[in-house]
Short mmCIF file of C-alpha atoms in Angstrom, two decimals:
data_model
loop_
_atom_site.label_atom_id
_atom_site.label_comp_id
_atom_site.label_asym_id
_atom_site.label_seq_id
_atom_site.Cartn_x
_atom_site.Cartn_y
_atom_site.Cartn_z
CA MET A 21 -12.69 -50.77 -56.52
CA SER A 22 -12.03 -53.57 -53.88
CA GLY A 23 -8.83 -53.44 -52.76
CA THR A 24 -6.65 -55.17 -50.71
CA ARG A 25 -6.15 -52.15 -47.91
CA PRO A 26 -9.87 -50.90 -47.55
CA ALA A 27 -11.09 -47.22 -47.53
CA ARG A 28 -12.09 -45.88 -44.31
CA GLY A 29 -15.53 -46.87 -43.51
CA GLU A 30 -19.01 -45.48 -41.84
CA ALA A 31 -16.79 -45.81 -38.45
CA ASP A 32 -15.05 -42.88 -39.04
CA GLU A 33 -18.65 -41.00 -40.37
CA LYS A 34 -20.19 -42.00 -37.10
CA ARG A 35 -17.77 -40.73 -35.06
CA ALA A 36 -17.76 -37.09 -36.32
CA PHE A 37 -21.36 -36.94 -35.12
CA LYS A 38 -20.26 -37.73 -31.88
CA PRO A 39 -21.20 -34.04 -29.43
CA ARG A 40 -17.25 -33.06 -29.28
CA GLY A 41 -16.86 -33.49 -32.74
CA VAL A 42 -19.54 -30.97 -33.09
CA LEU A 43 -18.04 -28.28 -30.60
CA ARG A 44 -14.70 -28.95 -32.15
CA PHE A 45 -16.01 -28.28 -35.43
CA PHE A 46 -17.77 -24.87 -34.38
CA ALA A 47 -14.63 -24.13 -32.49
CA VAL A 48 -12.69 -24.15 -35.66
CA PHE A 49 -15.20 -22.54 -37.29
CA GLY A 50 -15.40 -19.07 -35.26
CA VAL A 51 -11.53 -19.12 -35.33
CA SER A 52 -11.13 -19.03 -38.86
CA LEU A 53 -14.04 -16.97 -39.15
CA ALA A 54 -11.86 -14.31 -36.74
CA VAL A 55 -8.76 -15.32 -38.83
CA TRP A 56 -10.39 -14.50 -42.26
CA GLU A 57 -11.84 -11.22 -40.99
CA ALA A 58 -8.31 -10.02 -39.70
CA LEU A 59 -6.41 -10.91 -42.47
CA VAL A 60 -8.51 -8.69 -44.40
CA ARG A 61 -8.24 -5.99 -42.06
CA LEU A 62 -4.63 -6.42 -41.78
CA ASP A 63 -4.70 -6.45 -45.81
CA ALA A 64 -2.61 -9.47 -45.54
CA ILE A 65 -5.24 -9.98 -48.26
CA SER A 66 -6.83 -7.29 -50.35
CA SER A 67 -10.74 -7.09 -49.68
CA LEU A 68 -10.87 -7.23 -53.62
CA VAL A 69 -9.87 -10.41 -53.64
CA LEU A 70 -11.52 -11.80 -50.55
CA ALA A 71 -14.41 -10.54 -49.00
CA PRO A 72 -14.18 -10.35 -44.69
CA PRO A 73 -17.10 -12.18 -43.21
CA SER A 74 -18.60 -8.40 -42.05
CA SER A 75 -19.26 -7.14 -45.35
CA ILE A 76 -20.61 -10.52 -46.34
CA VAL A 77 -22.85 -10.08 -42.98
CA GLN A 78 -23.51 -5.87 -44.21
CA ALA A 79 -24.49 -7.47 -47.79
CA ALA A 80 -27.01 -9.72 -46.81
CA ARG A 81 -28.28 -6.96 -44.31
CA GLN A 82 -28.49 -4.73 -47.26
CA ASP A 83 -29.51 -5.92 -50.20
CA GLY A 84 -30.72 -10.05 -48.61
CA ALA A 85 -34.32 -9.74 -49.94
CA GLN A 86 -32.81 -9.59 -53.66
CA PHE A 87 -30.84 -12.71 -53.01
CA LEU A 88 -33.46 -14.20 -51.33
CA ALA A 89 -35.85 -14.01 -54.10
CA ALA A 90 -32.94 -14.85 -56.55
CA LEU A 91 -32.80 -18.02 -54.85
CA GLY A 92 -36.15 -18.63 -55.32
CA THR A 93 -35.96 -18.09 -59.00
CA THR A 94 -33.35 -20.39 -59.19
CA ALA A 95 -34.49 -23.01 -56.74
CA TYR A 96 -38.14 -23.55 -59.05
CA GLU A 97 -35.33 -23.87 -62.39
CA ILE A 98 -33.54 -26.74 -60.48
CA PHE A 99 -36.89 -28.20 -59.89
CA LEU A 100 -37.64 -28.23 -63.15
CA ALA A 101 -34.87 -29.16 -64.45
CA VAL A 102 -34.00 -32.24 -61.94
CA LEU A 103 -37.71 -33.62 -62.18
CA ILE A 104 -36.89 -33.54 -66.01
CA SER A 105 -34.12 -35.03 -66.25
CA TRP A 106 -34.94 -37.89 -63.58
CA GLY A 107 -38.58 -38.55 -65.68
CA VAL A 108 -37.00 -38.89 -69.17
CA GLY A 109 -33.56 -40.54 -67.65
CA ILE A 110 -35.45 -43.52 -66.07
CA VAL A 111 -38.09 -43.81 -68.78
CA LEU A 112 -35.35 -43.85 -71.54
CA GLY A 113 -32.77 -46.10 -69.13
CA LEU A 114 -35.56 -48.25 -68.72
CA LEU A 115 -36.28 -48.62 -72.54
CA ILE A 116 -32.85 -49.19 -73.94
CA GLY A 117 -31.99 -51.31 -70.94
CA ILE A 118 -34.73 -53.83 -70.95
CA LEU A 119 -33.85 -54.62 -74.44
CA PRO A 120 -30.07 -56.30 -74.62
CA PHE A 121 -29.67 -55.48 -78.08
CA VAL A 122 -30.62 -51.32 -78.14
CA ARG A 123 -28.45 -51.51 -75.22
CA ASP A 124 -25.43 -53.06 -76.09
CA VAL A 125 -25.56 -50.77 -79.00
CA LEU A 126 -26.23 -47.45 -78.01
CA THR A 127 -24.24 -47.55 -74.62
CA PRO A 128 -21.09 -47.33 -76.00
CA LEU A 129 -22.19 -44.23 -77.71
CA LEU A 130 -23.52 -43.19 -74.56
CA ASP A 131 -20.57 -43.49 -72.86
CA GLY A 132 -18.92 -41.37 -75.34
CA ALA A 133 -21.35 -38.79 -75.66
CA PHE A 134 -20.61 -38.23 -71.07
CA ALA A 135 -17.14 -36.84 -72.20
CA ILE A 136 -18.82 -33.86 -74.26
CA PRO A 137 -18.18 -30.67 -72.34
CA TRP A 138 -21.90 -30.13 -72.80
CA VAL A 139 -21.08 -26.30 -71.42
CA ILE A 140 -20.54 -25.58 -75.44
CA LEU A 141 -24.11 -25.88 -76.13
CA TYR A 142 -25.24 -23.21 -73.78
CA PRO A 143 -24.71 -20.19 -76.50
CA LEU A 144 -27.48 -22.65 -78.93
CA LEU A 145 -29.66 -23.17 -76.25
CA LEU A 146 -29.68 -19.00 -75.37
CA ALA A 147 -30.52 -18.83 -79.08
CA TRP A 148 -33.03 -21.30 -79.11
CA PHE A 149 -35.42 -20.58 -75.72
CA GLY A 150 -33.97 -17.04 -74.86
CA ILE A 151 -32.36 -15.55 -71.64
CA GLY A 152 -34.94 -16.54 -69.58
CA SER A 153 -35.68 -19.56 -67.36
CA PRO A 154 -35.95 -21.84 -70.09
CA SER A 155 -32.83 -21.93 -71.39
CA LYS A 156 -31.70 -22.41 -67.93
CA ILE A 157 -33.91 -25.74 -67.29
CA ALA A 158 -32.75 -27.11 -70.79
CA PHE A 159 -28.87 -26.81 -70.26
CA GLY A 160 -29.63 -28.63 -66.34
CA VAL A 161 -31.72 -31.14 -68.18
CA ILE A 162 -28.58 -32.00 -70.43
CA PHE A 163 -26.46 -32.02 -67.82
CA GLY A 164 -28.96 -34.41 -65.36
CA VAL A 165 -30.54 -36.68 -67.77
CA LEU A 166 -27.27 -38.80 -68.53
CA PRO A 167 -26.14 -39.98 -65.47
CA VAL A 168 -29.32 -41.00 -64.88
CA MET A 169 -29.75 -42.86 -67.88
CA LEU A 170 -26.32 -44.64 -67.75
CA SER A 171 -26.93 -46.21 -64.32
CA THR A 172 -30.78 -47.13 -64.93
CA ILE A 173 -29.11 -49.20 -67.96
CA SER A 174 -26.10 -50.42 -65.96
CA GLY A 175 -28.47 -51.12 -62.51
CA ILE A 176 -30.60 -53.45 -65.59
CA ARG A 177 -27.77 -55.04 -66.96
CA SER A 178 -26.21 -55.73 -63.79
CA ILE A 179 -28.87 -58.09 -62.89
CA GLU A 180 -28.25 -61.76 -63.17
CA ALA A 181 -30.12 -63.68 -65.96
CA ARG A 182 -31.43 -66.19 -63.60
CA TYR A 183 -34.12 -63.48 -62.29
CA PHE A 184 -35.54 -63.21 -65.90
CA LEU A 185 -35.15 -67.01 -66.45
CA LEU A 186 -37.40 -66.90 -63.55
CA ALA A 187 -40.27 -64.47 -64.82
CA ARG A 188 -40.19 -66.46 -67.73
CA SER A 189 -40.92 -69.71 -66.26
CA PHE A 190 -43.85 -68.16 -64.46
CA ASN A 191 -44.75 -66.77 -67.76
CA ALA A 192 -44.65 -63.68 -66.66
CA SER A 193 -45.98 -60.55 -68.83
CA ARG A 194 -43.54 -58.16 -70.18
CA ARG A 195 -44.97 -55.32 -68.28
CA ASP A 196 -44.77 -57.08 -64.83
CA THR A 197 -40.99 -58.58 -65.74
CA LEU A 198 -40.67 -54.69 -65.58
CA THR A 199 -42.35 -53.77 -62.94
CA LYS A 200 -41.36 -56.47 -60.53
CA ILE A 201 -37.97 -57.75 -61.73
CA CYS A 202 -36.24 -54.76 -63.57
CA VAL A 203 -37.09 -52.08 -61.30
CA PRO A 204 -36.73 -53.39 -57.90
CA LEU A 205 -33.88 -54.72 -58.68
CA ALA A 206 -31.71 -51.77 -60.46
CA LEU A 207 -33.46 -49.62 -57.79
CA PRO A 208 -30.27 -48.69 -55.99
CA SER A 209 -28.22 -48.07 -58.85
CA ILE A 210 -31.13 -46.18 -60.32
CA VAL A 211 -30.94 -43.81 -57.13
CA SER A 212 -27.72 -43.09 -57.50
CA GLY A 213 -28.04 -41.91 -60.76
CA LEU A 214 -30.51 -39.67 -59.80
CA ARG A 215 -28.32 -38.52 -56.65
CA ILE A 216 -25.60 -37.70 -59.20
CA GLY A 217 -27.63 -36.53 -62.37
CA ALA A 218 -29.60 -34.05 -59.76
CA GLY A 219 -26.30 -32.78 -58.12
CA LEU A 220 -24.77 -32.29 -61.86
CA ALA A 221 -28.38 -29.93 -62.80
CA ILE A 222 -28.32 -28.10 -59.91
CA ILE A 223 -24.45 -26.84 -60.62
CA ALA A 224 -25.31 -26.80 -64.24
CA VAL A 225 -28.60 -24.16 -63.71
CA ILE A 226 -26.63 -21.94 -61.60
CA VAL A 227 -23.19 -22.41 -64.05
CA GLY A 228 -26.14 -21.30 -66.94
CA GLU A 229 -27.24 -18.21 -65.09
CA MET A 230 -23.46 -17.06 -64.56
CA LEU A 231 -23.05 -17.26 -68.60
CA GLY A 232 -25.90 -15.49 -69.36
CA SER A 233 -29.20 -14.09 -67.38
CA THR A 234 -31.30 -11.50 -66.04
CA GLU A 235 -32.39 -13.36 -62.72
CA GLY A 236 -31.03 -15.97 -60.48
CA ILE A 237 -28.68 -16.41 -57.47
CA GLY A 238 -25.77 -17.13 -60.64
CA TYR A 239 -27.23 -13.95 -62.19
CA LEU A 240 -26.23 -11.90 -59.32
CA ILE A 241 -22.98 -13.40 -58.35
CA GLY A 242 -21.71 -12.24 -61.97
CA PHE A 243 -23.67 -9.23 -61.86
CA TYR A 244 -21.99 -8.00 -58.59
CA GLU A 245 -18.63 -9.20 -59.38
CA THR A 246 -18.86 -6.59 -62.59
CA GLN A 247 -19.42 -4.04 -59.72
CA LEU A 248 -16.48 -5.34 -58.08
CA TYR A 249 -18.54 -5.65 -54.45
CA THR A 250 -17.26 -8.55 -53.59
CA GLY A 251 -19.49 -8.81 -50.27
CA HIS A 252 -22.04 -9.28 -52.31
CA VAL A 253 -20.23 -12.15 -54.67
CA TYR A 254 -19.43 -14.17 -51.70
CA LEU A 255 -22.78 -13.80 -50.54
CA GLY A 256 -24.18 -15.24 -53.16
CA LEU A 257 -21.45 -17.80 -53.44
CA LEU A 258 -21.97 -19.37 -49.85
CA LEU A 259 -26.03 -19.27 -50.73
CA ALA A 260 -25.65 -21.06 -54.11
CA LEU A 261 -23.11 -23.13 -52.21
CA LEU A 262 -25.33 -24.09 -49.44
CA PHE A 263 -27.94 -24.81 -51.70
CA ALA A 264 -25.67 -27.06 -53.63
CA LEU A 265 -24.40 -29.34 -50.26
CA ALA A 266 -27.69 -29.14 -49.05
CA GLY A 267 -29.28 -30.81 -52.06
CA ASN A 268 -26.58 -33.14 -52.26
CA ALA A 269 -27.07 -34.37 -47.99
CA PHE A 270 -30.64 -34.41 -48.40
CA LEU A 271 -30.15 -37.06 -51.85
CA GLY A 272 -27.61 -39.00 -50.29
CA TYR A 273 -29.84 -39.63 -47.38
CA LEU A 274 -32.55 -40.49 -49.76
CA GLU A 275 -29.58 -42.71 -51.34
CA ARG A 276 -29.04 -44.47 -47.97
CA ARG A 277 -32.62 -44.89 -47.36
CA VAL A 278 -33.25 -47.18 -50.68
CA PRO A 279 -32.99 -50.98 -49.53
CA LYS A 280 -29.43 -52.58 -50.84
CA ALA A 281 -30.26 -55.33 -53.60
CA ARG A 282 -30.92 -58.21 -51.91
CA MET B 7 -15.75 -60.15 -83.97
CA LYS B 8 -18.10 -60.37 -86.95
CA ASN B 9 -20.89 -59.30 -83.85
CA ALA B 10 -18.27 -56.25 -82.86
CA TRP B 11 -18.06 -55.33 -86.55
CA ALA B 12 -22.05 -55.40 -86.83
CA ARG B 13 -22.44 -53.23 -83.83
CA ARG B 14 -20.11 -50.48 -85.11
CA GLY B 15 -22.23 -50.74 -87.92
CA LEU B 16 -25.01 -50.07 -86.52
CA GLN B 17 -23.56 -47.20 -84.38
CA MET B 18 -23.18 -45.32 -87.14
CA PHE B 19 -26.51 -46.40 -88.61
CA VAL B 20 -27.83 -44.49 -85.49
CA LEU B 21 -25.47 -41.47 -85.60
CA ALA B 22 -26.76 -40.88 -89.46
CA ALA B 23 -30.21 -41.74 -88.39
CA VAL B 24 -29.96 -38.35 -86.57
CA CYS B 25 -28.23 -36.86 -89.22
CA LEU B 26 -31.19 -37.94 -91.35
CA SER B 27 -33.74 -36.45 -89.03
CA TRP B 28 -32.39 -33.39 -88.66
CA GLN B 29 -32.11 -33.15 -92.66
CA ILE B 30 -35.54 -33.98 -93.14
CA VAL B 31 -36.82 -31.36 -89.98
CA SER B 32 -34.92 -28.48 -91.56
CA ALA B 33 -35.98 -29.53 -95.29
CA LEU B 34 -39.58 -29.56 -94.53
CA GLN B 35 -39.17 -26.14 -92.63
CA TRP B 36 -40.84 -27.46 -89.30
CA VAL B 37 -38.35 -25.25 -87.39
CA ASP B 38 -37.34 -21.60 -88.45
CA PRO B 39 -33.99 -22.05 -90.82
CA LEU B 40 -32.77 -19.23 -88.85
CA LEU B 41 -32.45 -21.52 -85.61
CA LEU B 42 -31.96 -24.76 -87.27
CA PRO B 43 -30.12 -24.20 -89.96
CA ALA B 44 -29.96 -27.60 -92.38
CA PRO B 45 -27.15 -29.88 -91.86
CA ALA B 46 -25.43 -28.98 -94.98
CA ALA B 47 -25.25 -25.43 -94.10
CA VAL B 48 -23.26 -26.76 -90.72
CA PHE B 49 -21.08 -28.87 -92.31
CA ALA B 50 -20.23 -26.24 -95.03
CA ALA B 51 -19.55 -24.33 -91.84
CA LEU B 52 -17.61 -26.38 -90.25
CA GLY B 53 -15.13 -26.78 -93.62
CA GLU B 54 -14.65 -22.90 -93.46
CA LEU B 55 -13.97 -22.90 -89.93
CA LEU B 56 -11.22 -25.39 -89.85
CA GLN B 57 -9.50 -22.71 -92.74
CA THR B 58 -10.08 -19.69 -90.75
CA GLU B 59 -7.35 -18.99 -88.77
CA ASP B 60 -8.78 -17.20 -85.66
CA VAL B 61 -10.81 -20.87 -84.88
CA LEU B 62 -7.51 -22.60 -85.19
CA TYR B 63 -5.99 -19.49 -83.15
CA GLY B 64 -8.74 -20.03 -80.83
CA LEU B 65 -8.25 -24.01 -80.53
CA LEU B 66 -4.98 -23.78 -79.99
CA VAL B 67 -5.34 -21.48 -76.92
CA THR B 68 -7.83 -23.56 -75.45
CA GLY B 69 -5.62 -26.81 -76.09
CA SER B 70 -2.53 -25.33 -74.69
CA GLU B 71 -4.91 -24.28 -71.44
CA VAL B 72 -6.34 -27.37 -70.73
CA LEU B 73 -2.74 -29.13 -71.53
CA VAL B 74 -0.84 -26.79 -68.86
CA ALA B 75 -3.38 -27.24 -66.48
CA MET B 76 -2.96 -31.25 -67.06
CA VAL B 77 0.55 -31.24 -66.75
CA ILE B 78 0.71 -29.10 -63.42
CA ILE B 79 -2.12 -30.83 -61.87
CA VAL B 80 -1.76 -34.83 -62.42
CA PRO B 81 1.71 -35.29 -60.73
CA VAL B 82 0.12 -33.47 -58.24
CA ALA B 83 -2.79 -34.93 -57.81
CA ILE B 84 -1.48 -38.59 -58.25
CA ALA B 85 1.20 -38.04 -55.64
CA LEU B 86 -0.95 -36.87 -52.96
CA GLY B 87 -3.18 -40.15 -53.56
CA MET B 88 -0.61 -42.35 -53.53
CA TYR B 89 0.99 -40.42 -50.47
CA SER B 90 -2.03 -40.11 -48.70
CA VAL B 91 -2.78 -44.28 -49.27
CA GLU B 92 0.61 -45.34 -48.47
CA ARG B 93 0.88 -43.60 -45.12
CA SER B 94 -2.78 -44.72 -43.80
CA LYS B 95 -2.91 -42.03 -41.20
CA MET B 96 -2.86 -39.44 -43.66
CA GLU B 97 -5.60 -40.76 -45.71
CA ARG B 98 -7.90 -40.38 -42.93
CA ILE B 99 -7.24 -36.70 -43.39
CA PHE B 100 -7.38 -36.74 -47.39
CA ALA B 101 -9.94 -39.16 -48.28
CA PRO B 102 -13.14 -36.78 -46.65
CA PHE B 103 -11.59 -33.84 -48.34
CA ALA B 104 -11.33 -35.29 -51.61
CA GLN B 105 -14.74 -36.67 -51.68
CA PHE B 106 -16.09 -32.82 -50.43
CA GLY B 107 -13.68 -31.78 -53.29
CA THR B 108 -16.11 -33.90 -55.70
CA ALA B 109 -19.10 -33.09 -53.79
CA VAL B 110 -18.93 -28.90 -53.94
CA PRO B 111 -19.66 -27.08 -57.15
CA GLN B 112 -16.36 -25.84 -58.17
CA SER B 113 -17.65 -24.40 -61.39
CA ILE B 114 -19.69 -21.77 -59.37
CA PHE B 115 -16.65 -20.46 -57.68
CA LEU B 116 -15.24 -18.84 -60.98
CA PRO B 117 -15.60 -15.45 -59.81
CA VAL B 118 -13.00 -15.79 -57.10
CA PHE B 119 -10.32 -17.10 -59.41
CA ILE B 120 -10.78 -13.87 -61.35
CA PHE B 121 -10.66 -11.81 -58.00
CA ILE B 122 -7.52 -13.75 -57.10
CA PHE B 123 -6.21 -14.52 -61.08
CA GLY B 124 -7.54 -11.55 -62.77
CA VAL B 125 -8.87 -12.99 -66.42
CA GLY B 126 -6.32 -14.42 -68.63
CA PHE B 127 -4.10 -17.80 -69.35
CA LEU B 128 -3.06 -18.13 -66.06
CA GLU B 129 -7.38 -17.98 -64.58
CA LYS B 130 -8.07 -20.63 -66.83
CA VAL B 131 -5.22 -23.00 -66.06
CA VAL B 132 -5.73 -22.58 -62.66
CA PHE B 133 -9.66 -22.69 -62.83
CA GLY B 134 -9.46 -26.18 -65.56
CA ALA B 135 -6.81 -27.63 -63.03
CA THR B 136 -9.02 -27.26 -59.93
CA HIS B 137 -11.50 -29.53 -61.76
CA ALA B 138 -9.51 -32.21 -62.63
CA LEU B 139 -7.61 -32.25 -59.09
CA PHE B 140 -9.86 -34.30 -57.00
CA VAL B 141 -11.24 -37.11 -59.30
CA VAL B 142 -7.69 -37.44 -60.23
CA MET B 143 -6.95 -38.11 -56.62
CA LEU B 144 -9.41 -40.27 -55.73
CA ASN B 145 -8.99 -42.44 -58.68
CA SER B 146 -5.01 -42.15 -57.61
CA MET B 147 -6.08 -43.53 -54.21
CA ALA B 148 -8.21 -46.32 -55.69
CA ALA B 149 -5.05 -47.56 -57.42
CA THR B 150 -2.51 -47.45 -54.59
CA ARG B 151 -4.89 -49.58 -52.68
CA SER B 152 -5.35 -52.32 -55.67
CA VAL B 153 -1.93 -53.22 -55.40
CA PRO B 154 -1.79 -56.25 -53.65
CA GLU B 155 0.28 -55.77 -50.36
CA SER B 156 1.40 -59.33 -50.52
CA LEU B 157 3.30 -58.91 -53.96
CA THR B 158 5.34 -55.90 -52.44
CA ARG B 159 6.35 -57.54 -49.61
CA THR B 160 7.56 -60.76 -50.96
CA ALA B 161 9.29 -58.30 -53.77
CA ARG B 162 10.80 -56.61 -50.70
CA PHE B 163 11.59 -59.62 -48.88
CA TYR B 164 13.85 -61.06 -51.92
CA GLY B 165 15.50 -57.66 -51.79
CA ALA B 166 14.14 -56.04 -54.78
CA SER B 167 14.73 -52.74 -54.40
CA SER B 168 12.28 -49.47 -54.31
CA PHE B 169 12.55 -48.36 -57.66
CA GLN B 170 12.20 -52.42 -59.26
CA VAL B 171 8.85 -52.21 -56.79
CA TYR B 172 7.56 -49.23 -57.70
CA SER B 173 8.36 -49.91 -61.79
CA ARG B 174 7.70 -53.69 -61.59
CA ILE B 175 4.73 -53.93 -59.24
CA TYR B 176 2.73 -50.62 -58.60
CA PHE B 177 3.28 -49.45 -61.91
CA PRO B 178 1.44 -51.97 -63.85
CA TYR B 179 -1.13 -52.30 -61.20
CA MET B 180 -1.85 -48.38 -60.72
CA LEU B 181 -1.72 -47.85 -64.59
CA PRO B 182 -5.31 -48.63 -65.82
CA VAL B 183 -6.91 -47.24 -62.79
CA LEU B 184 -4.94 -43.51 -63.32
CA LEU B 185 -5.54 -43.51 -67.02
CA GLN B 186 -8.95 -43.76 -66.05
CA GLY B 187 -8.62 -41.14 -63.49
CA LEU B 188 -6.84 -38.69 -66.19
CA ARG B 189 -9.77 -39.44 -68.63
CA LEU B 190 -11.84 -37.99 -66.13
CA GLY B 191 -10.23 -35.69 -65.28
CA PHE B 192 -9.49 -34.55 -68.91
CA VAL B 193 -13.42 -33.78 -69.04
CA LEU B 194 -13.57 -32.00 -66.11
CA CYS B 195 -10.59 -29.98 -67.18
CA VAL B 196 -11.76 -29.08 -70.38
CA THR B 197 -15.48 -28.66 -69.04
CA GLY B 198 -13.62 -26.12 -66.62
CA VAL B 199 -11.76 -24.08 -69.09
CA LEU B 200 -14.92 -23.71 -71.54
CA ILE B 201 -16.62 -22.18 -68.45
CA ALA B 202 -14.29 -19.50 -67.66
CA GLU B 203 -13.64 -18.80 -71.48
CA MET B 204 -17.38 -18.65 -72.12
CA TYR B 205 -18.03 -16.28 -68.81
CA VAL B 206 -15.52 -13.54 -69.47
CA SER B 207 -12.48 -13.94 -72.14
CA ARG B 208 -10.95 -12.26 -75.13
CA ALA B 209 -9.80 -15.87 -76.67
CA GLY B 210 -9.99 -19.31 -77.09
CA ILE B 211 -13.06 -21.49 -78.54
CA GLY B 212 -15.24 -20.74 -75.69
CA ASN B 213 -15.05 -16.88 -76.17
CA LEU B 214 -15.99 -17.64 -80.37
CA LEU B 215 -19.09 -19.87 -79.41
CA ASN B 216 -20.34 -17.16 -77.22
CA VAL B 217 -19.59 -14.58 -80.08
CA TRP B 218 -21.35 -16.73 -82.66
CA GLY B 219 -24.29 -17.45 -80.65
CA ALA B 220 -24.33 -13.64 -79.38
CA SER B 221 -24.78 -13.01 -83.26
CA TYR B 222 -27.21 -15.66 -84.08
CA ASP B 223 -24.65 -17.18 -86.38
CA LEU B 224 -26.14 -20.61 -85.95
CA PRO B 225 -24.19 -22.16 -88.98
CA ARG B 226 -21.00 -21.56 -87.35
CA LEU B 227 -22.02 -21.72 -83.52
CA MET B 228 -23.23 -25.67 -84.58
CA ALA B 229 -20.04 -26.12 -86.66
CA GLY B 230 -18.02 -25.04 -83.26
CA ILE B 231 -20.19 -27.22 -81.07
CA ILE B 232 -19.58 -30.40 -83.46
CA LEU B 233 -15.67 -29.41 -83.52
CA VAL B 234 -15.28 -29.32 -79.86
CA GLY B 235 -17.45 -31.87 -79.40
CA GLY B 236 -15.54 -34.25 -81.67
CA LEU B 237 -12.29 -33.00 -80.49
CA THR B 238 -13.05 -34.08 -76.92
CA VAL B 239 -14.76 -37.46 -77.89
CA VAL B 240 -11.41 -38.69 -79.72
CA PHE B 241 -9.67 -37.79 -76.92
CA ASN B 242 -11.62 -39.45 -74.59
CA GLU B 243 -11.66 -42.63 -76.77
CA LEU B 244 -8.13 -42.61 -77.03
CA LEU B 245 -7.54 -42.66 -73.75
CA ARG B 246 -10.50 -44.81 -72.95
CA ALA B 247 -8.12 -47.76 -75.71
CA ALA B 248 -4.89 -46.96 -73.50
CA GLU B 249 -6.66 -47.53 -70.40
CA HIS B 250 -8.09 -50.99 -71.42
CA TYR B 251 -4.79 -51.47 -73.68
CA SER B 252 -2.60 -51.23 -70.07
CA GLY B 253 -5.25 -53.27 -68.28
CA ARG B 254 -5.33 -56.31 -70.15
CA TRP B 255 -2.41 -58.03 -68.65
CA ARG B 256 -4.89 -58.89 -65.70
CA GLU B 257 -6.93 -60.93 -68.11
CA SER B 258 -4.16 -63.60 -69.62
#
């Protein structure tokens, strides 16, 4: 949306990285940790609802190795899910995108499909692929593939007609049109789709593990929750959150590195 | 117009082709029929589900969880979004907060909601509401920004009351963007409620899907998936139509 009142832009983001900002961040962080610990110690909040930092640290000391191993399983599932959804999404998106007729017919269907709460497929995936990693990977792909496809299609659709005219007047082959016109011009849109798709795939894999599995970080969170080991649950949540945010930050960095369309 | 009808027809054709290939695959028994029941069996199960009291009750529970969550969170999110843009100092605080909120995978925090609210109606409502909050808030910010300041200033200069400014300028400008936010929020809210139901619950359609899956009752499970998916698509398209209709005045 281009509005009359512009949103706060990069200037604010840059300011946040000044050393004083970092210092202030750590100060706020430290104080909130202390308040958090105090609230639980003073029984203002039950330790069954919010585990104090000390018991999270204790959980990490006690079962840290188990959590790291689980994180490895989750990372493996996420890696495959992201890879597959990127590959399938880009190929399908390009195929649909370069054929205007197919694109006009299928895009509304795909847009409608975006509204389906795909989590309802999870019991079916469990029945099909079993309780191991494949069902999580499939679940991640289902979430990850649509945004990649849709943004690839919309990236190609937004290319101005004169570029295709140019390609035709140079008698460019179909392949050249695809590799020299479609892909480079649609690249920014494709990359932002890759970021959104990967972000969704990461969440889907972890949620899938929580809903039904025998390994992975999501499984540990659910397992320790039924045991009421709040420290372990919060440790798992923090690790999962850090994992997802780190993935998001990395992909955002990649997105910014891709040159803007000319 | 004729083109649009042809497109609709082709879309129906694509859906029919999917069903047909599904029928062929299951008729030739390429896949174990236990894992992929024939479309006929699934649609028969769908008809049966619609007459089962448990299923209708499950839909009612899930539907009311979503409805209550949306009724609570949408006014709050819209108000927060408007307020933060109108008081531009606040936007500096709220905008990164909302951006961060959309980046955080809220779904994985379900155990925290269970620790706080226990398992039940309230937990599902709150969990669904947090899923919708940030996207509706960001759209409300964008909607408020899309109101041209020149118009509101002119109106106030000619002595329009606050009510007139909000009802005649803000409302028509914001409505299409707000409806878009409502639509996205609705989809996320449904997803949140269903995740919560599938994780731990005793009621709701998410729980039923889990039960059918765990007992390998695939005809019912697939019928349930089609039912829930179909319902959300219908609601989504209704909201999309409202969004389109409310923005039509801009085109003329």
